[in-house]
Coordinates of C-alpha atoms in Angstrom, one line a residue:
Chain Q
X12 CA 6.3 -73.5 -59.7
X13 CA 4.0 -74.8 -62.4
X14 CA 1.3 -77.0 -61.0
X15 CA 0.2 -78.3 -64.3
X16 CA 3.2 -79.2 -66.5
X17 CA 0.7 -80.7 -69.0
X18 CA 2.8 -79.9 -72.0
X19 CA 5.1 -82.9 -71.6
X20 CA 3.8 -85.3 -74.2
X21 CA 5.6 -88.3 -72.7
X22 CA 4.1 -91.7 -72.0
X23 CA 5.7 -92.3 -68.6
X24 CA 4.4 -95.8 -68.2
X25 CA 6.0 -96.8 -71.4
X26 CA 9.3 -95.1 -70.5
X27 CA 9.4 -96.9 -67.1
X28 CA 8.6 -100.6 -67.8
X29 CA 9.5 -103.1 -65.1
X30 CA 11.9 -104.8 -67.5
X31 CA 13.9 -101.7 -67.8
X32 CA 13.9 -97.9 -68.0
X33 CA 13.8 -96.2 -71.4
X34 CA 17.2 -94.6 -72.2
X35 CA 15.6 -91.1 -72.5
X36 CA 14.9 -91.1 -68.7
X37 CA 18.7 -90.6 -68.4
X38 CA 19.3 -88.3 -71.4
X39 CA 16.2 -86.2 -72.1
X40 CA 16.2 -82.7 -70.4
X41 CA 12.4 -82.6 -70.7
X42 CA 12.2 -85.7 -68.5
X43 CA 14.7 -84.2 -66.1
X44 CA 12.5 -81.1 -65.7
X45 CA 9.5 -83.3 -65.1
X46 CA 11.4 -85.2 -62.4
X47 CA 12.2 -81.9 -60.7
X48 CA 8.5 -80.9 -60.8
X49 CA 7.0 -84.2 -59.9
X50 CA 9.6 -85.9 -57.7
X51 CA 11.9 -83.3 -56.2
X52 CA 9.2 -80.6 -55.7
X53 CA 6.8 -83.1 -54.1
X54 CA 8.4 -86.1 -52.4
X55 CA 10.3 -86.0 -49.1
X56 CA 13.8 -84.9 -49.8
X57 CA 16.6 -85.2 -47.2
X58 CA 17.9 -81.7 -46.5
X59 CA 20.3 -82.2 -43.6
X60 CA 20.9 -83.4 -40.0
X61 CA 19.8 -81.4 -37.0
X62 CA 23.3 -81.4 -35.7
X63 CA 24.2 -79.0 -38.6
X64 CA 21.8 -76.4 -37.3
X65 CA 21.9 -76.5 -33.5
X66 CA 21.1 -73.0 -32.4
X67 CA 18.5 -70.4 -33.5
X68 CA 19.9 -68.7 -36.6
X69 CA 22.1 -71.5 -37.7
X70 CA 21.7 -72.3 -41.3
X71 CA 23.0 -74.8 -43.8
X72 CA 22.7 -74.4 -47.6
X73 CA 21.7 -77.5 -49.6
X74 CA 19.6 -78.5 -52.6
X75 CA 16.2 -80.1 -53.3
X76 CA 16.8 -81.2 -56.8
X77 CA 17.9 -78.1 -58.7
X78 CA 16.3 -75.7 -56.1
X79 CA 18.9 -74.3 -53.8
X80 CA 17.5 -74.0 -50.2
X81 CA 18.5 -73.0 -46.7
X82 CA 17.8 -75.3 -43.7
X83 CA 17.3 -72.7 -40.9
X84 CA 16.9 -73.2 -37.2
X85 CA 14.1 -70.8 -36.0
X86 CA 14.0 -68.8 -32.8
X87 CA 11.5 -71.2 -31.3
X88 CA 13.7 -74.2 -32.1
X89 CA 11.7 -75.4 -35.1
X90 CA 13.1 -75.9 -38.6
X91 CA 12.3 -74.1 -41.9
X92 CA 13.5 -74.8 -45.4
X93 CA 13.7 -71.5 -47.4
X94 CA 14.4 -70.8 -51.0
X95 CA 17.9 -69.2 -51.3
X96 CA 16.8 -66.6 -53.9
X97 CA 15.8 -63.0 -53.2
X98 CA 12.2 -62.2 -54.2
X99 CA 13.3 -58.9 -55.7
X100 CA 15.5 -60.0 -58.6
X101 CA 16.1 -63.6 -57.8
X102 CA 19.7 -63.1 -56.5
X103 CA 21.2 -65.9 -54.6
X104 CA 21.2 -64.8 -51.0
X105 CA 23.7 -67.0 -49.2
X106 CA 26.9 -68.0 -50.9
X107 CA 28.4 -69.6 -47.9
X108 CA 27.6 -73.3 -47.3
X109 CA 26.7 -72.8 -43.6
X110 CA 26.7 -70.2 -40.8
X111 CA 24.7 -68.4 -38.3
X112 CA 22.5 -65.4 -39.1
X113 CA 19.9 -63.0 -37.5
X114 CA 18.5 -62.2 -41.0
X115 CA 19.2 -62.9 -44.6
X116 CA 20.1 -59.7 -46.5
X117 CA 20.4 -59.7 -50.2
X118 CA 23.8 -58.4 -51.5
X119 CA 22.1 -56.6 -54.4
X120 CA 19.6 -54.1 -53.0
X121 CA 19.6 -55.1 -49.4
X122 CA 16.2 -56.6 -49.2
X123 CA 16.2 -58.3 -45.7
X124 CA 14.4 -61.4 -44.7
X125 CA 13.9 -62.8 -41.3
X126 CA 14.9 -66.4 -40.2
X127 CA 11.3 -67.4 -41.0
X128 CA 11.7 -66.0 -44.6
X129 CA 9.4 -63.1 -44.1
X130 CA 10.4 -59.8 -45.8
X131 CA 11.4 -57.3 -43.1
X132 CA 13.0 -54.4 -44.9
X133 CA 13.2 -52.8 -48.4
X134 CA 15.3 -49.7 -48.9
X135 CA 13.4 -46.7 -50.4
X136 CA 10.1 -48.4 -49.8
X137 CA 8.2 -45.1 -50.2
X138 CA 9.0 -45.3 -54.0
X139 CA 6.8 -48.4 -54.4
X140 CA 3.1 -48.2 -55.2
X141 CA 0.6 -48.5 -52.4
X142 CA -0.1 -52.1 -53.4
X143 CA 3.4 -53.1 -52.3
X144 CA 3.4 -54.0 -48.7
X145 CA 6.4 -55.5 -46.9
X146 CA 4.1 -57.8 -45.0
X147 CA 2.7 -59.4 -48.2
X148 CA 3.5 -63.1 -47.8
X149 CA 4.2 -63.5 -51.5
X150 CA 7.3 -61.2 -51.0
X151 CA 8.7 -63.6 -48.4
X152 CA 11.2 -66.3 -49.3
X153 CA 9.5 -69.4 -50.5
X154 CA 9.2 -71.8 -47.6
X155 CA 8.8 -75.5 -47.9
X156 CA 5.3 -76.3 -46.6
X157 CA 6.4 -79.5 -44.9
X158 CA 9.6 -79.9 -42.9
X159 CA 9.9 -82.9 -40.5
X160 CA 12.7 -84.5 -38.6
X161 CA 12.9 -88.2 -38.0
X162 CA 15.3 -88.7 -35.1
X163 CA 17.5 -85.8 -36.3
X164 CA 17.3 -86.6 -40.1
X165 CA 15.5 -83.6 -41.6
X166 CA 13.3 -84.1 -44.7
X167 CA 11.3 -81.4 -46.6
X168 CA 8.6 -81.5 -49.2
X169 CA 7.7 -78.6 -51.4
X170 CA 4.2 -79.9 -51.8
X171 CA 1.6 -79.0 -49.1
X172 CA 0.1 -82.5 -49.2
X173 CA 1.4 -86.0 -49.7
X174 CA 2.2 -89.1 -47.7
X175 CA 3.4 -88.6 -44.1
X176 CA 7.1 -88.8 -43.6
X177 CA 7.0 -92.0 -41.7
X178 CA 4.8 -93.6 -44.3
X179 CA 7.2 -92.4 -47.0
X180 CA 10.2 -93.8 -45.1
X181 CA 8.5 -97.1 -44.3
X182 CA 10.9 -99.7 -43.1
X183 CA 13.8 -97.3 -43.7
X184 CA 13.1 -95.8 -40.3
X185 CA 14.8 -98.9 -38.9
X186 CA 18.1 -97.9 -40.5
X187 CA 17.9 -94.4 -39.1
X188 CA 17.0 -95.9 -35.7
X189 CA 19.9 -98.2 -35.9
X190 CA 22.4 -95.5 -36.6
X191 CA 21.1 -93.3 -33.8
X192 CA 20.9 -96.2 -31.4
X193 CA 24.5 -97.0 -32.0
X194 CA 25.4 -93.9 -29.9
X195 CA 25.8 -94.9 -26.2
X196 CA 24.9 -91.3 -25.4
X197 CA 21.8 -91.4 -27.6
X198 CA 22.9 -88.6 -30.0
X199 CA 24.8 -88.5 -33.2
X200 CA 26.3 -85.5 -34.9
X201 CA 27.7 -84.9 -38.4
X202 CA 31.4 -84.2 -37.9
X203 CA 34.9 -84.7 -39.4
X204 CA 34.3 -82.9 -42.7
X205 CA 32.6 -84.1 -45.8
X206 CA 33.1 -84.7 -49.5
X207 CA 31.3 -83.4 -52.6
X208 CA 32.1 -85.1 -55.8
X209 CA 30.7 -84.5 -59.3
X210 CA 30.1 -87.1 -62.0
X211 CA 29.0 -86.7 -65.6
X212 CA 25.9 -88.8 -65.4
X213 CA 22.3 -88.9 -64.5
X214 CA 21.4 -88.9 -60.8
X215 CA 19.5 -92.2 -60.9
X216 CA 22.7 -94.1 -61.8
X217 CA 24.0 -93.7 -58.3
X218 CA 21.2 -95.5 -56.4
X219 CA 20.8 -98.0 -59.1
X220 CA 24.4 -99.0 -58.6
X221 CA 24.6 -99.0 -54.8
X222 CA 22.7 -102.2 -54.3
X223 CA 23.7 -103.9 -57.5
X224 CA 25.6 -107.0 -56.2
X225 CA 27.1 -108.1 -59.4
X226 CA 29.1 -105.0 -60.4
X227 CA 31.6 -105.0 -57.5
X228 CA 33.6 -108.0 -58.8
X229 CA 34.1 -106.3 -62.1
X230 CA 34.1 -102.6 -61.6
X231 CA 36.3 -102.9 -58.5
X232 CA 38.5 -105.7 -59.8
X233 CA 41.6 -103.5 -59.6
X234 CA 41.2 -102.7 -56.0
X235 CA 40.0 -106.2 -55.0
X236 CA 43.0 -107.9 -56.6
X237 CA 45.4 -105.3 -55.3
X238 CA 44.2 -105.9 -51.8
X239 CA 44.2 -109.6 -52.1
X240 CA 47.8 -109.7 -53.4
X241 CA 49.0 -107.3 -50.8
X242 CA 51.1 -108.5 -47.9
X243 CA 50.1 -105.6 -45.6
X244 CA 48.8 -106.9 -42.3
X245 CA 46.2 -105.1 -40.3
X246 CA 49.1 -103.7 -38.2
X247 CA 48.1 -101.3 -35.4
X248 CA 51.1 -99.2 -36.4
X249 CA 49.5 -98.4 -39.8
X250 CA 47.7 -95.2 -40.2
X251 CA 44.4 -97.0 -40.9
X252 CA 45.2 -100.4 -39.2
X253 CA 44.5 -102.1 -42.5
X254 CA 40.9 -100.8 -42.7
X255 CA 41.2 -99.6 -46.3
X256 CA 42.7 -102.9 -47.6
X257 CA 39.8 -104.7 -45.9
X258 CA 37.3 -102.4 -47.6
X259 CA 38.9 -102.9 -51.0
X260 CA 38.9 -106.7 -50.6
X261 CA 35.3 -106.8 -49.5
X262 CA 34.1 -106.1 -53.0
X263 CA 35.4 -109.4 -54.2
X264 CA 32.1 -111.2 -54.4
X265 CA 31.7 -114.5 -56.2
X266 CA 28.6 -115.7 -58.1
X267 CA 27.8 -117.8 -55.0
X268 CA 27.8 -114.6 -52.9
X269 CA 25.6 -112.7 -55.4
X270 CA 23.0 -115.4 -54.7
X271 CA 23.4 -115.4 -50.9
X272 CA 22.8 -111.7 -50.4
X273 CA 19.2 -110.8 -49.6
X274 CA 17.9 -107.9 -51.5
X275 CA 14.9 -105.9 -50.2
X276 CA 13.0 -103.4 -52.3
X277 CA 10.1 -101.3 -51.2
X278 CA 7.1 -99.8 -53.1
X279 CA 8.4 -96.4 -51.9
X280 CA 11.6 -97.0 -54.0
X281 CA 13.8 -97.8 -51.0
X282 CA 16.1 -100.8 -50.8
X283 CA 18.8 -102.5 -48.7
X284 CA 21.0 -105.5 -48.8
X285 CA 21.0 -108.1 -46.1
X286 CA 22.3 -111.5 -45.2
X287 CA 26.0 -110.6 -45.2
X288 CA 26.7 -111.9 -41.7
X289 CA 24.2 -114.8 -42.0
X290 CA 25.9 -116.1 -45.1
X291 CA 29.3 -115.5 -43.7
X292 CA 30.2 -112.9 -46.4
X293 CA 31.4 -110.6 -43.8
X294 CA 32.7 -111.8 -40.5
X295 CA 31.6 -109.8 -37.5
X296 CA 34.5 -107.7 -36.6
X297 CA 36.9 -109.4 -34.4
X298 CA 36.6 -107.5 -31.2
X299 CA 39.6 -105.4 -30.5
X300 CA 40.1 -103.1 -27.5
X301 CA 38.3 -100.2 -29.0
X302 CA 35.3 -102.3 -30.0
X303 CA 35.1 -103.9 -26.5
X304 CA 35.1 -100.5 -24.8
X305 CA 32.4 -99.3 -27.2
X306 CA 30.3 -102.4 -26.8
X307 CA 30.4 -102.1 -23.0
X308 CA 29.3 -98.5 -23.3
X309 CA 26.4 -99.5 -25.5
X310 CA 25.5 -102.3 -23.1
X311 CA 25.4 -99.9 -20.2
X312 CA 22.9 -97.8 -22.2
X313 CA 20.7 -100.5 -23.8
X314 CA 21.4 -103.7 -21.9
X315 CA 23.3 -106.7 -23.3
X316 CA 20.6 -108.1 -25.6
X317 CA 19.6 -104.8 -27.3
X318 CA 23.2 -103.8 -27.7
X319 CA 23.9 -107.1 -29.5
X320 CA 20.9 -106.6 -31.7
X321 CA 22.0 -103.0 -32.6
X322 CA 25.5 -104.0 -33.4
X323 CA 24.4 -107.1 -35.3
X324 CA 22.0 -105.4 -37.7
X325 CA 22.6 -107.2 -41.0
X326 CA 21.6 -104.4 -43.4
X327 CA 23.8 -102.5 -45.7
X328 CA 23.4 -99.6 -48.1
X329 CA 20.0 -98.5 -46.9
X330 CA 18.8 -96.5 -49.9
X331 CA 16.1 -94.0 -49.1
X332 CA 14.7 -93.1 -52.5
X333 CA 15.3 -90.8 -54.2
X334 CA 18.5 -89.3 -52.7
X335 CA 19.8 -90.7 -49.3
X336 CA 22.0 -93.7 -48.5
X337 CA 22.3 -94.6 -44.8
X338 CA 25.2 -97.0 -44.0
X339 CA 24.4 -97.4 -40.3
X340 CA 27.3 -99.8 -39.5
X341 CA 29.9 -97.4 -40.6
X342 CA 28.1 -94.2 -39.4
X343 CA 27.9 -92.8 -42.9
X344 CA 25.4 -91.2 -45.2
X345 CA 25.6 -90.3 -48.8
X346 CA 23.3 -87.8 -50.6
X347 CA 22.6 -87.5 -54.3
X348 CA 22.0 -84.1 -55.8
X349 CA 20.8 -83.9 -59.4
X350 CA 22.3 -80.9 -61.2
X351 CA 21.2 -81.5 -64.8
X352 CA 20.1 -84.6 -66.9
X353 CA 23.8 -85.6 -67.2
X354 CA 25.4 -84.1 -64.1
X355 CA 25.2 -85.1 -60.5
X356 CA 26.8 -84.1 -57.2
X357 CA 27.3 -86.7 -54.4
X358 CA 27.9 -85.7 -50.8
X359 CA 29.4 -88.0 -48.2
X360 CA 29.2 -87.4 -44.4
X361 CA 30.1 -89.3 -41.3
X362 CA 28.8 -89.1 -37.7
X363 CA 30.4 -88.9 -34.3
X364 CA 28.4 -91.1 -31.8
X365 CA 28.0 -89.5 -28.4
X366 CA 29.5 -91.7 -25.7
X367 CA 31.6 -93.8 -28.0
X368 CA 35.4 -94.0 -27.8
X369 CA 37.2 -91.4 -30.0
X370 CA 38.7 -94.2 -32.1
X371 CA 35.2 -95.2 -33.2
X372 CA 34.9 -91.8 -34.8
X373 CA 38.4 -92.0 -36.3
X374 CA 37.3 -95.2 -38.0
X375 CA 34.2 -93.5 -39.4
X376 CA 36.4 -90.7 -40.7
X377 CA 38.7 -93.1 -42.3
X378 CA 35.9 -95.1 -43.9
X379 CA 34.5 -91.9 -45.4
X380 CA 37.9 -91.1 -46.9
X381 CA 38.5 -94.5 -48.3
X382 CA 35.0 -94.7 -49.8
X383 CA 33.9 -91.2 -50.9
X384 CA 37.1 -89.2 -51.3
X385 CA 37.5 -88.1 -55.0
X386 CA 40.8 -90.1 -54.7
X387 CA 39.1 -93.2 -53.4
X388 CA 40.5 -96.4 -55.1
X389 CA 37.0 -97.8 -55.0
X390 CA 34.6 -95.0 -55.6
X391 CA 36.5 -93.4 -58.5
X392 CA 35.9 -96.6 -60.6
X393 CA 32.1 -96.3 -59.9
X394 CA 32.1 -92.7 -61.0
X395 CA 34.0 -93.6 -64.1
X396 CA 31.4 -96.2 -65.0
X397 CA 28.5 -93.8 -64.4
X398 CA 30.2 -91.5 -66.9
X399 CA 30.6 -94.4 -69.4
X400 CA 26.9 -95.4 -69.0
X401 CA 25.9 -91.8 -69.7
X402 CA 28.1 -91.5 -72.8
X403 CA 26.8 -94.8 -74.1
X404 CA 23.1 -93.9 -73.5
X405 CA 23.7 -90.4 -75.1
X406 CA 24.9 -92.1 -78.3
X407 CA 21.3 -93.2 -78.7
X408 CA 22.0 -96.7 -79.7
X409 CA 20.3 -98.4 -76.8
X410 CA 16.5 -97.6 -76.5
X411 CA 16.0 -99.3 -73.1
X412 CA 18.2 -100.5 -70.3
X413 CA 17.7 -104.1 -69.2
X414 CA 16.7 -104.7 -65.6
X415 CA 15.3 -108.2 -65.8
X416 CA 17.9 -110.1 -63.7
X417 CA 15.9 -112.0 -61.1
X418 CA 12.6 -110.4 -62.2
X419 CA 10.6 -113.7 -61.8
X420 CA 11.7 -114.2 -58.3
X421 CA 10.6 -110.9 -56.7
X422 CA 8.6 -112.3 -53.7
X423 CA 6.3 -110.2 -51.5
X424 CA 7.9 -110.1 -48.0
X425 CA 5.5 -108.7 -45.5
X426 CA 2.8 -106.1 -44.8
X427 CA 5.0 -103.2 -45.6
X428 CA 4.7 -103.9 -49.3
X429 CA 8.3 -104.8 -49.7
X430 CA 9.8 -107.4 -51.9
X431 CA 12.6 -109.6 -51.2
X432 CA 14.9 -111.6 -53.4
X433 CA 17.4 -114.2 -52.2
X434 CA 18.9 -114.6 -55.6
X435 CA 21.1 -112.4 -57.7
X436 CA 18.6 -109.7 -58.8
X437 CA 18.1 -106.2 -60.0
X438 CA 15.2 -105.9 -57.6
X439 CA 16.6 -102.6 -56.1
X440 CA 16.7 -101.0 -59.5
X441 CA 13.1 -102.2 -60.2
X442 CA 11.9 -100.8 -56.9
X443 CA 13.4 -97.4 -57.8
X444 CA 11.9 -97.6 -61.3
X445 CA 8.4 -98.4 -59.9
X446 CA 8.5 -95.5 -57.4
X447 CA 9.7 -93.2 -60.2
X448 CA 6.9 -94.3 -62.4
X449 CA 4.3 -93.7 -59.7
X450 CA 5.5 -90.2 -58.8
X451 CA 6.0 -89.2 -62.4
X452 CA 2.5 -90.3 -63.5
X453 CA 0.6 -88.8 -60.6
X454 CA -0.8 -85.4 -61.6
Chain D
X15 CA 71.6 -66.6 -48.8
X16 CA 74.8 -68.3 -47.9
X17 CA 76.5 -70.8 -50.1
X18 CA 75.5 -73.8 -47.9
X19 CA 71.8 -72.9 -48.1
X20 CA 72.1 -72.1 -51.8
X21 CA 73.5 -75.6 -52.4
X22 CA 70.7 -77.1 -50.3
X23 CA 68.1 -75.1 -52.2
X24 CA 69.6 -76.3 -55.5
X25 CA 69.7 -80.0 -54.4
X26 CA 66.1 -79.9 -53.1
X27 CA 64.8 -78.2 -56.3
X28 CA 66.5 -80.9 -58.3
X29 CA 64.9 -83.6 -56.1
X30 CA 61.4 -82.1 -56.5
X31 CA 61.9 -81.9 -60.3
X32 CA 63.0 -85.5 -60.2
X33 CA 59.9 -86.5 -58.3
X34 CA 57.7 -84.7 -60.8
X35 CA 59.5 -86.5 -63.6
X36 CA 58.8 -89.9 -62.0
X37 CA 55.1 -89.1 -61.7
X38 CA 54.8 -87.9 -65.3
X39 CA 56.8 -90.8 -66.5
X40 CA 54.4 -93.2 -64.6
X41 CA 57.3 -94.7 -62.6
X42 CA 55.1 -95.0 -59.5
X43 CA 57.3 -97.6 -57.9
X44 CA 60.2 -95.3 -58.3
X45 CA 58.1 -92.5 -56.7
X46 CA 57.1 -94.8 -53.8
X47 CA 60.8 -95.5 -53.2
X48 CA 61.4 -91.7 -52.5
X49 CA 59.3 -92.1 -49.3
X50 CA 61.0 -93.1 -46.1
X51 CA 59.7 -96.2 -44.4
X52 CA 57.8 -94.0 -42.0
X53 CA 56.9 -91.6 -44.8
X54 CA 53.4 -90.2 -45.2
X55 CA 51.5 -88.8 -48.2
X56 CA 48.8 -86.4 -47.2
X57 CA 46.2 -84.4 -49.2
X58 CA 44.0 -82.7 -46.5
X59 CA 40.5 -81.4 -47.1
X60 CA 41.3 -78.0 -45.7
X61 CA 44.3 -75.7 -45.3
X62 CA 44.1 -75.5 -41.6
X63 CA 43.6 -79.3 -41.1
X64 CA 45.7 -80.3 -38.2
X65 CA 45.3 -84.1 -38.1
X66 CA 44.3 -87.1 -40.1
X67 CA 42.1 -88.7 -37.5
X68 CA 39.4 -86.2 -36.7
X69 CA 38.9 -84.7 -40.1
X70 CA 38.6 -86.6 -43.4
X71 CA 41.4 -86.4 -45.9
X72 CA 41.5 -86.7 -49.7
X73 CA 44.5 -89.0 -49.2
X74 CA 46.2 -89.8 -45.9
X75 CA 48.5 -92.7 -46.6
X76 CA 51.5 -94.2 -45.0
X77 CA 53.9 -96.2 -47.1
X78 CA 51.9 -99.4 -46.8
X79 CA 48.7 -97.8 -48.0
X80 CA 50.5 -95.8 -50.7
X81 CA 51.9 -99.1 -51.8
X82 CA 48.4 -100.3 -52.4
X83 CA 47.6 -97.2 -54.4
X84 CA 50.7 -97.7 -56.5
X85 CA 49.9 -101.3 -57.2
X86 CA 46.4 -100.4 -58.3
X87 CA 47.8 -97.7 -60.7
X88 CA 49.5 -100.6 -62.6
X89 CA 46.3 -102.7 -62.8
X90 CA 45.0 -103.0 -66.4
X91 CA 41.4 -102.8 -65.1
X92 CA 41.6 -99.7 -63.0
X93 CA 38.9 -98.1 -65.0
X94 CA 39.2 -94.6 -63.7
X95 CA 42.7 -94.4 -65.1
X96 CA 42.1 -96.5 -68.2
X97 CA 43.3 -94.9 -70.4
X98 CA 45.8 -93.3 -68.1
X99 CA 45.9 -89.5 -68.6
X100 CA 48.9 -87.6 -69.8
X101 CA 50.1 -85.5 -67.0
X102 CA 52.4 -82.5 -66.3
X103 CA 53.5 -81.8 -62.8
X104 CA 54.9 -78.3 -62.7
X105 CA 56.8 -77.3 -59.5
X106 CA 57.8 -73.8 -58.7
X107 CA 58.3 -71.0 -56.1
X108 CA 60.5 -73.3 -54.0
X109 CA 61.7 -72.3 -50.6
X110 CA 63.8 -74.4 -48.4
X111 CA 64.7 -74.2 -44.7
X112 CA 66.3 -76.6 -42.3
X113 CA 65.0 -77.2 -38.8
X114 CA 65.5 -79.9 -36.2
X115 CA 67.7 -81.9 -38.6
X116 CA 64.9 -82.0 -41.2
X117 CA 64.6 -80.1 -44.4
X118 CA 61.3 -78.4 -45.1
X119 CA 60.6 -77.4 -48.7
X120 CA 57.6 -75.4 -49.7
X121 CA 56.6 -75.2 -53.3
X122 CA 53.6 -74.5 -55.6
X123 CA 52.3 -77.2 -57.7
X124 CA 50.2 -77.2 -60.9
X125 CA 49.1 -80.5 -62.4
X126 CA 47.7 -80.6 -65.9
X127 CA 45.9 -83.8 -66.8
X128 CA 44.5 -84.7 -70.2
X129 CA 42.4 -87.8 -70.6
X130 CA 40.4 -88.5 -73.8
X131 CA 40.8 -84.9 -74.9
X132 CA 39.3 -83.6 -71.6
X133 CA 41.6 -81.4 -69.5
X134 CA 41.6 -81.3 -65.7
X135 CA 43.9 -79.0 -63.6
X136 CA 44.9 -79.3 -60.0
X137 CA 46.8 -76.6 -58.1
X138 CA 48.1 -76.0 -54.6
X139 CA 50.9 -75.5 -52.1
X140 CA 53.1 -78.4 -51.2
X141 CA 55.2 -79.0 -48.1
X142 CA 57.8 -81.7 -48.3
X143 CA 59.5 -82.7 -45.1
X144 CA 62.7 -84.4 -46.1
X145 CA 65.4 -86.4 -44.5
X146 CA 68.9 -86.7 -45.9
X147 CA 69.4 -90.1 -47.5
X148 CA 72.8 -91.0 -49.0
X149 CA 73.5 -88.3 -51.6
X150 CA 69.8 -87.3 -51.8
X151 CA 66.6 -87.1 -49.7
X152 CA 63.8 -89.3 -48.5
X153 CA 60.3 -88.0 -48.0
X154 CA 59.0 -88.0 -44.4
X155 CA 55.9 -86.1 -45.2
X156 CA 54.5 -84.8 -48.5
X157 CA 51.5 -82.5 -47.8
X158 CA 49.5 -81.1 -50.7
X159 CA 47.1 -78.3 -49.9
X160 CA 44.9 -78.1 -53.0
X161 CA 43.1 -74.9 -53.8
X162 CA 40.2 -77.3 -54.7
X163 CA 40.2 -78.7 -51.2
X164 CA 36.7 -78.4 -49.6
X165 CA 35.1 -77.8 -53.0
X166 CA 33.2 -80.0 -55.4
X167 CA 35.6 -82.5 -56.9
X168 CA 35.9 -84.6 -60.0
X169 CA 37.8 -87.8 -59.3
X170 CA 41.5 -87.5 -58.5
X171 CA 42.8 -90.6 -60.1
X172 CA 46.5 -89.8 -60.2
X173 CA 49.1 -89.0 -57.5
X174 CA 49.6 -85.2 -57.2

């Protein structure tokens, strides 16, 4: 890792102006490398959920930017994040996506590492010079200096110093709290499978799109109008009880709706949408038998008032910059993994809530399928647009993207340095841009 | 193979080829009509997937939901399929057996897709559960087990 990538002769402040990001931030491999150095090897990056690594030895392979890492449960119950590359010749250690191990043995020359990453065994060690000692810490797998869990959500930072996790998360802890508090049994677990989908575009395009309230009416027109014309009733005999149709129709926002949604953006780059229930854009779900049973279970845990507050949280698409999206209502998360300047992998997961009826989990599974499946009638249009943005930007015609919508109405909204806009606005994009600028400039 | 089974094998093979022809000819309403009223189209995320409720599926659609998909395929602003790719559905290695009054056909499927000069290929094993309908068959369940299932996907914008 290079601590002083001083050879990048780029004026970051000029690339990232409030009114819009310079196009090269999406197309220049040099900027991408700098992002890996200054954002992905420093900031808190989401690396998994504790339910994926329950027992000592359980591991899960993931990425922090372009660095492949293993989230590993230690013998003492703590968590470590280790580089997935052997210190001998750099060979990838684990090819499987998850599993349980007592040590990590390289397939090439059988160098063996403990769960803590320390080198334990090298064949033919007597042939090495005296200066080579197995206990040398630099021969161990690189281990993230900071790993912390916030209520089961595990984040790691490859920098020894930096903001504390809760300061970094700021008001986004509320979204994680809300998701966990929705479980009457107090615990949630990743379950039901997941999706991994690749798109030919820069990683920033995903979060910039997620809380953009104007695009759904246009990008998703084909699914909105199909749903609106359909005569399918939310019949309980249907596989999904009409859930998919409802999701498709919900993107049909009007200009009046764009201005009713509250947008919240934070200095840390996070954002969320609010005001859907308040403005009547979404009606609170009519309570069916399943929801009633679930609500009663939640009331038994939290009491009537708190249960109502938890279920009534009016926040959607809680984007934790730079890579996580928490959709607490639907028990979902999405994770962004940059691969190269013009290639990104998205992962989608859903949760099972302890103590909730099975049907609540079935709905979360169905939601994940309808929204993040590669065959999603909604998501596939977003992915297509990301690819088209990338192609347009790579043509080099546009020097700077325009993010000025609502820029004069960004109003400070509280002591947590967040901004709120109650008009149609690209505030979430500007929040991400400002955080990007700050991390990219900091030496 | 007795003559009766041979005849059935031939008829089912012709049916699967006809289905592929409808998809490649973009006659999606014609394709939808092949499904029985209680028919289901299923593309699971793993080979051993036993149900649609507890594990996520790439597609798990009854006729009503599949109807929505077919309607969207005809929408001029369905951007992920605008322009619509040229496709070839190749069906082979067909085996047919009859059990409990239903016909179960297993086959291999390769789909070649070309969109704006960029090729995509899907491949897998397909199980059709069929019911006799007039002279032909109706689809009770079409299950497509993709070799790509569980991997990293690019969008699947066309019916497989």
